[in-house]
Tab-separated table of C-alpha atoms in Angstrom:
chain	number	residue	atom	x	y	z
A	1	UNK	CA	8.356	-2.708	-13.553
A	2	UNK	CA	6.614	-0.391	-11.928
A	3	UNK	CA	2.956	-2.533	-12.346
A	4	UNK	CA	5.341	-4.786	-10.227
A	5	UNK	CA	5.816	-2.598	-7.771
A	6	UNK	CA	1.961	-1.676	-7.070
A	7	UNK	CA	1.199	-5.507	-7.327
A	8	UNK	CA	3.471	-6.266	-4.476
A	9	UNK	CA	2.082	-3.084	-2.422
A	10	UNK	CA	-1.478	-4.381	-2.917
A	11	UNK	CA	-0.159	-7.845	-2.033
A	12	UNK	CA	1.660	-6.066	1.327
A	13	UNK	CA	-1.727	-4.767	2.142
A	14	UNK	CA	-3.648	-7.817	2.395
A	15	UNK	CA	-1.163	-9.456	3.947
A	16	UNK	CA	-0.495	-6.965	6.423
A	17	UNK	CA	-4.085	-7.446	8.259
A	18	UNK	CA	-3.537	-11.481	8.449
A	19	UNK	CA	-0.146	-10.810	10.298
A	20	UNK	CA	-1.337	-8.210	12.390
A	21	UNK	CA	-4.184	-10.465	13.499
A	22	UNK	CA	-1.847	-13.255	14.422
A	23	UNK	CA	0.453	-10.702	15.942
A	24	UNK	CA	-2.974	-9.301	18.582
A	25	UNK	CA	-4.100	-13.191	18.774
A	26	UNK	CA	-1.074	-13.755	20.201
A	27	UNK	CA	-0.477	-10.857	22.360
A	28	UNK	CA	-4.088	-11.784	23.880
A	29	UNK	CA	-3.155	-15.467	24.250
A	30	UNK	CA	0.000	-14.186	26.562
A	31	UNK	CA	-1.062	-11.387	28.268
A	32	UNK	CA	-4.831	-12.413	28.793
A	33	UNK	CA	-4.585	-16.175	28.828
A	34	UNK	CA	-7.715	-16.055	26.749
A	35	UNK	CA	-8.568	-15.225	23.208
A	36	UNK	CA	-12.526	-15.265	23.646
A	37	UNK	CA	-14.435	-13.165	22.459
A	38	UNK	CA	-11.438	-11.840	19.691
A	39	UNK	CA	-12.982	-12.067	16.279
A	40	UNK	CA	-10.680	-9.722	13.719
A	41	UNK	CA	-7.377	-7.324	14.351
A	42	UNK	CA	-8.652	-3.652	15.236
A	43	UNK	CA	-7.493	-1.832	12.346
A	44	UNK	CA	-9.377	-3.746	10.206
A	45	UNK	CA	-12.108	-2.488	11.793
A	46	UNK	CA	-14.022	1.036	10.917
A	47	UNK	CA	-13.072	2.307	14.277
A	48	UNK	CA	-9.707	0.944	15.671
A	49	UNK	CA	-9.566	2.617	19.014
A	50	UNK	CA	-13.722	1.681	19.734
A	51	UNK	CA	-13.247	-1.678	19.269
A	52	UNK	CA	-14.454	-4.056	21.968
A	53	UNK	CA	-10.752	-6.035	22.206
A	54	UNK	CA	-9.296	-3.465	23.403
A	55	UNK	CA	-11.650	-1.981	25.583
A	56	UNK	CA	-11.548	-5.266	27.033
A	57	UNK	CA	-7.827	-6.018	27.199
A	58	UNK	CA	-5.910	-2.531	27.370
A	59	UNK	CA	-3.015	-4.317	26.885
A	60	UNK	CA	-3.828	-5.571	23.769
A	61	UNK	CA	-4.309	-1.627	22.484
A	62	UNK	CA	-0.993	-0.992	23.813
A	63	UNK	CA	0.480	-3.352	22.242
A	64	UNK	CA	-1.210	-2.750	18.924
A	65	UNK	CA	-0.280	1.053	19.128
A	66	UNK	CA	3.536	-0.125	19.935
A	67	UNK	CA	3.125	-2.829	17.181
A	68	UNK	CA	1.698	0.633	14.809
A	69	UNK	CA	4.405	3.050	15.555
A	70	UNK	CA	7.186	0.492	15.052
A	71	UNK	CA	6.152	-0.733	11.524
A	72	UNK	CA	5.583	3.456	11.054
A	73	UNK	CA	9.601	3.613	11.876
A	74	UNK	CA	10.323	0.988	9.157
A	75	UNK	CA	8.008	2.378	6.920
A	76	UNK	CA	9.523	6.160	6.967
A	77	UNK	CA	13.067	4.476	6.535
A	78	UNK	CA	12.043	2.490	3.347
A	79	UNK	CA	10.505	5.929	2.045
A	80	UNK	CA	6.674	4.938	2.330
A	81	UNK	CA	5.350	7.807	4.240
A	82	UNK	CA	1.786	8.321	3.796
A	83	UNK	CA	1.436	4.929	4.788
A	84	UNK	CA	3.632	6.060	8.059
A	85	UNK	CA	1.927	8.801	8.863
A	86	UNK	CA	-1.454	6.706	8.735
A	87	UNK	CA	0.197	4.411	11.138
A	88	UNK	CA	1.343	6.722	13.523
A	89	UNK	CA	-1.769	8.650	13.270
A	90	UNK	CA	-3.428	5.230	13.878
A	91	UNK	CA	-1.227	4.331	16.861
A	92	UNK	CA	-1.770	7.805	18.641
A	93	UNK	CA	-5.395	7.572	18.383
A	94	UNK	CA	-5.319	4.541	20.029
A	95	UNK	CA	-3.485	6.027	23.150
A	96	UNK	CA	-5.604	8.891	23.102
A	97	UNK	CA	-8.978	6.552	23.595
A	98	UNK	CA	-7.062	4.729	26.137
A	99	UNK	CA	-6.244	7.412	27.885
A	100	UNK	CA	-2.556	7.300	27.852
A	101	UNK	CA	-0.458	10.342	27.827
A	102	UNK	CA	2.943	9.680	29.048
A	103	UNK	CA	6.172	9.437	27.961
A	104	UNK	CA	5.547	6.924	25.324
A	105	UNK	CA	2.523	9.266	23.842
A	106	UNK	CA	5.606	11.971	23.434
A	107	UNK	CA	7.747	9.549	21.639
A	108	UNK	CA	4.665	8.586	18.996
A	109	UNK	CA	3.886	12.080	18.806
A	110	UNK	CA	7.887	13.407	17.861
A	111	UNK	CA	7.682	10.731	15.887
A	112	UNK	CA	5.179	11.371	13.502
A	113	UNK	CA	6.361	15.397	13.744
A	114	UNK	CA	9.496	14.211	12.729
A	115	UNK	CA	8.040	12.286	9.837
A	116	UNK	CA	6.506	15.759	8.852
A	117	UNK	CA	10.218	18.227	9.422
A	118	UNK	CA	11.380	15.494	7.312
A	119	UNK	CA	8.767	15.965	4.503
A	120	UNK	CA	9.237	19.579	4.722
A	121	UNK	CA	5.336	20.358	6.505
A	122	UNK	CA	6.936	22.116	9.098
A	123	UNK	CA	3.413	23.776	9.886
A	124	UNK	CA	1.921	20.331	10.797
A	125	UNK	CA	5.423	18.957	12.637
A	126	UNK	CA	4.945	22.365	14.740
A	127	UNK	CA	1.797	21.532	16.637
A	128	UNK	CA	2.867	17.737	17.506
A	129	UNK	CA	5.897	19.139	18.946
A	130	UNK	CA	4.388	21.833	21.087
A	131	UNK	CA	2.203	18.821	22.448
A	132	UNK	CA	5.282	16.428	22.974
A	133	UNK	CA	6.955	19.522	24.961
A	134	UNK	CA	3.987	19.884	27.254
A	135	UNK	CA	3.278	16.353	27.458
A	136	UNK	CA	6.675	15.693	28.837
A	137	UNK	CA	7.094	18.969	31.396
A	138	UNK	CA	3.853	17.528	32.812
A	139	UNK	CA	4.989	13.811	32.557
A	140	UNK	CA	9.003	14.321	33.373
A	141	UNK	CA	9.272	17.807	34.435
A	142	UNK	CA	11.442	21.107	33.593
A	143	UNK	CA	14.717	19.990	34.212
A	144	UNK	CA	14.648	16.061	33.008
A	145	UNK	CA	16.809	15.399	30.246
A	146	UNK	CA	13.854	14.104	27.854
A	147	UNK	CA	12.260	17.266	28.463
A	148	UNK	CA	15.787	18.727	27.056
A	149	UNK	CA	15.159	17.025	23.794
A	150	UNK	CA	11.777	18.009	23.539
A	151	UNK	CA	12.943	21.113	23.697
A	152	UNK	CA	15.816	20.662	21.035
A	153	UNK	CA	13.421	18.923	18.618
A	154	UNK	CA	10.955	22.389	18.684
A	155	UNK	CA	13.798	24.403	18.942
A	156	UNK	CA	15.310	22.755	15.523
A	157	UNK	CA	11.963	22.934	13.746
A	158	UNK	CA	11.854	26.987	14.399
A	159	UNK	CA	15.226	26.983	13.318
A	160	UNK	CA	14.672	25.009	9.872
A	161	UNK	CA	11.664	27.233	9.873
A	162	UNK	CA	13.930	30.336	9.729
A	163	UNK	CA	12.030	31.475	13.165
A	164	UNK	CA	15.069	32.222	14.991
A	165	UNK	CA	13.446	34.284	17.735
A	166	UNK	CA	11.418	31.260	18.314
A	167	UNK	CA	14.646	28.559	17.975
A	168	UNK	CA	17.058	30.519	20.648
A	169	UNK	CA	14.999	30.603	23.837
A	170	UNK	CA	14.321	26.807	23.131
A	171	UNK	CA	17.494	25.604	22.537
A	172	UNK	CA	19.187	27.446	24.918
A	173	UNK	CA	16.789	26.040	27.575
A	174	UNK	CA	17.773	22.252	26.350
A	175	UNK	CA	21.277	22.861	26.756
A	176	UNK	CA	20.705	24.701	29.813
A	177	UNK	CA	19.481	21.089	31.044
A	178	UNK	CA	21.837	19.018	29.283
A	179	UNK	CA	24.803	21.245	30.794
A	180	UNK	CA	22.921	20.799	34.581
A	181	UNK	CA	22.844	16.769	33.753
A	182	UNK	CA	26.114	16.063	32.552
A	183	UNK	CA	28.307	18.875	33.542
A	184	UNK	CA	30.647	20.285	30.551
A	185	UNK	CA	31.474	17.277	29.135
A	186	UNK	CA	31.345	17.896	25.203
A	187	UNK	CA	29.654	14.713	23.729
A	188	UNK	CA	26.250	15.817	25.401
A	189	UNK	CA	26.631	19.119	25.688
């Protein structure tokens, strides 16, 4: 049974690179109107980010990084999580050489630190968040309600973490903001 099971996971994987071509083929084909020029998918490649698709159609490297951290969701759910954390990792790289950071760079980031507080590597979910957090005040600002949950999602962590000093401050600034956005009503606040 269990040869089984690592003959369909090596099956997944070479499958997965056909798809994922067809999947940027077509993105090109509908955002770009042309497919020139587009040889292989770029994480078949050495160097994902680097490759000359998406240098040439950022759209394409959006997509792909969107296409990334939404397989990553599925494949936390169904357990595998080194292989999401390689596709998260994979799909943030690719917004870093883009030069994205924005709201949807917070949401692959908490993410992937939530992959980690679930895994119980609270030391490498505690970095990611501390980026989201800034990310977002810079992106949203102090009193925006994502900024709130930013600040919930560190402020949880230090709790887990048994860093109470830490957790307080933080959490009490997210409902501080929740509480100034929708008033006293208990389901949000």
């Amino acid at each position: 049974m269990q040869t089984a099971a690592i003959q369909q996971g090596s099956e997944r994987e070479t499958f997965r690179p056909a798809v994922r071509k067809a999947l940027l083929v077509l993105c090109a084909l509908v955002v770009c109107g042309d497919v020139s020029g587009f040889t292989e998918p770029p994480s078949a490649k050495k160097s994902a980010v680097r490759s000359q698709e998406q240098r040439r159609y950022p759209a394409l490297a959006t997509f792909t990084a969107r296409y990334l951290n939404n397989h990553a969701l599925m494949d936390a759910k169904f357990g595998r999580f080194a292989l999401a954390e390689h596709e998260y990792q994979e799909a943030l790289a690719i917004l870093k050489e883009i030069g994205e950071e924005d709201r949807v760079t917070v949401i692959y980031l908490s993410n992937l630190a939530n992959l980690y507080q679930g895994m119980g590597q609270y030391a490498k979910a505690e970095p990611l968040f501390q980026q989201a957090l800034v990310i977002q005040k810079t992106v949203a600002g102090e009193e925006h309600p994502d900024t709130g949950t930013s600040l919930d999602f560190l402020g949880m962590l230090y709790r887990l973490m048994g860093q109470y000093a830490k957790a307080e401050p933080l959490l009490q600034q997210a409902l501080a903001i929740r509480k100034k956005v929708h008033g006293d009503r208990k389901r949000h606040v």
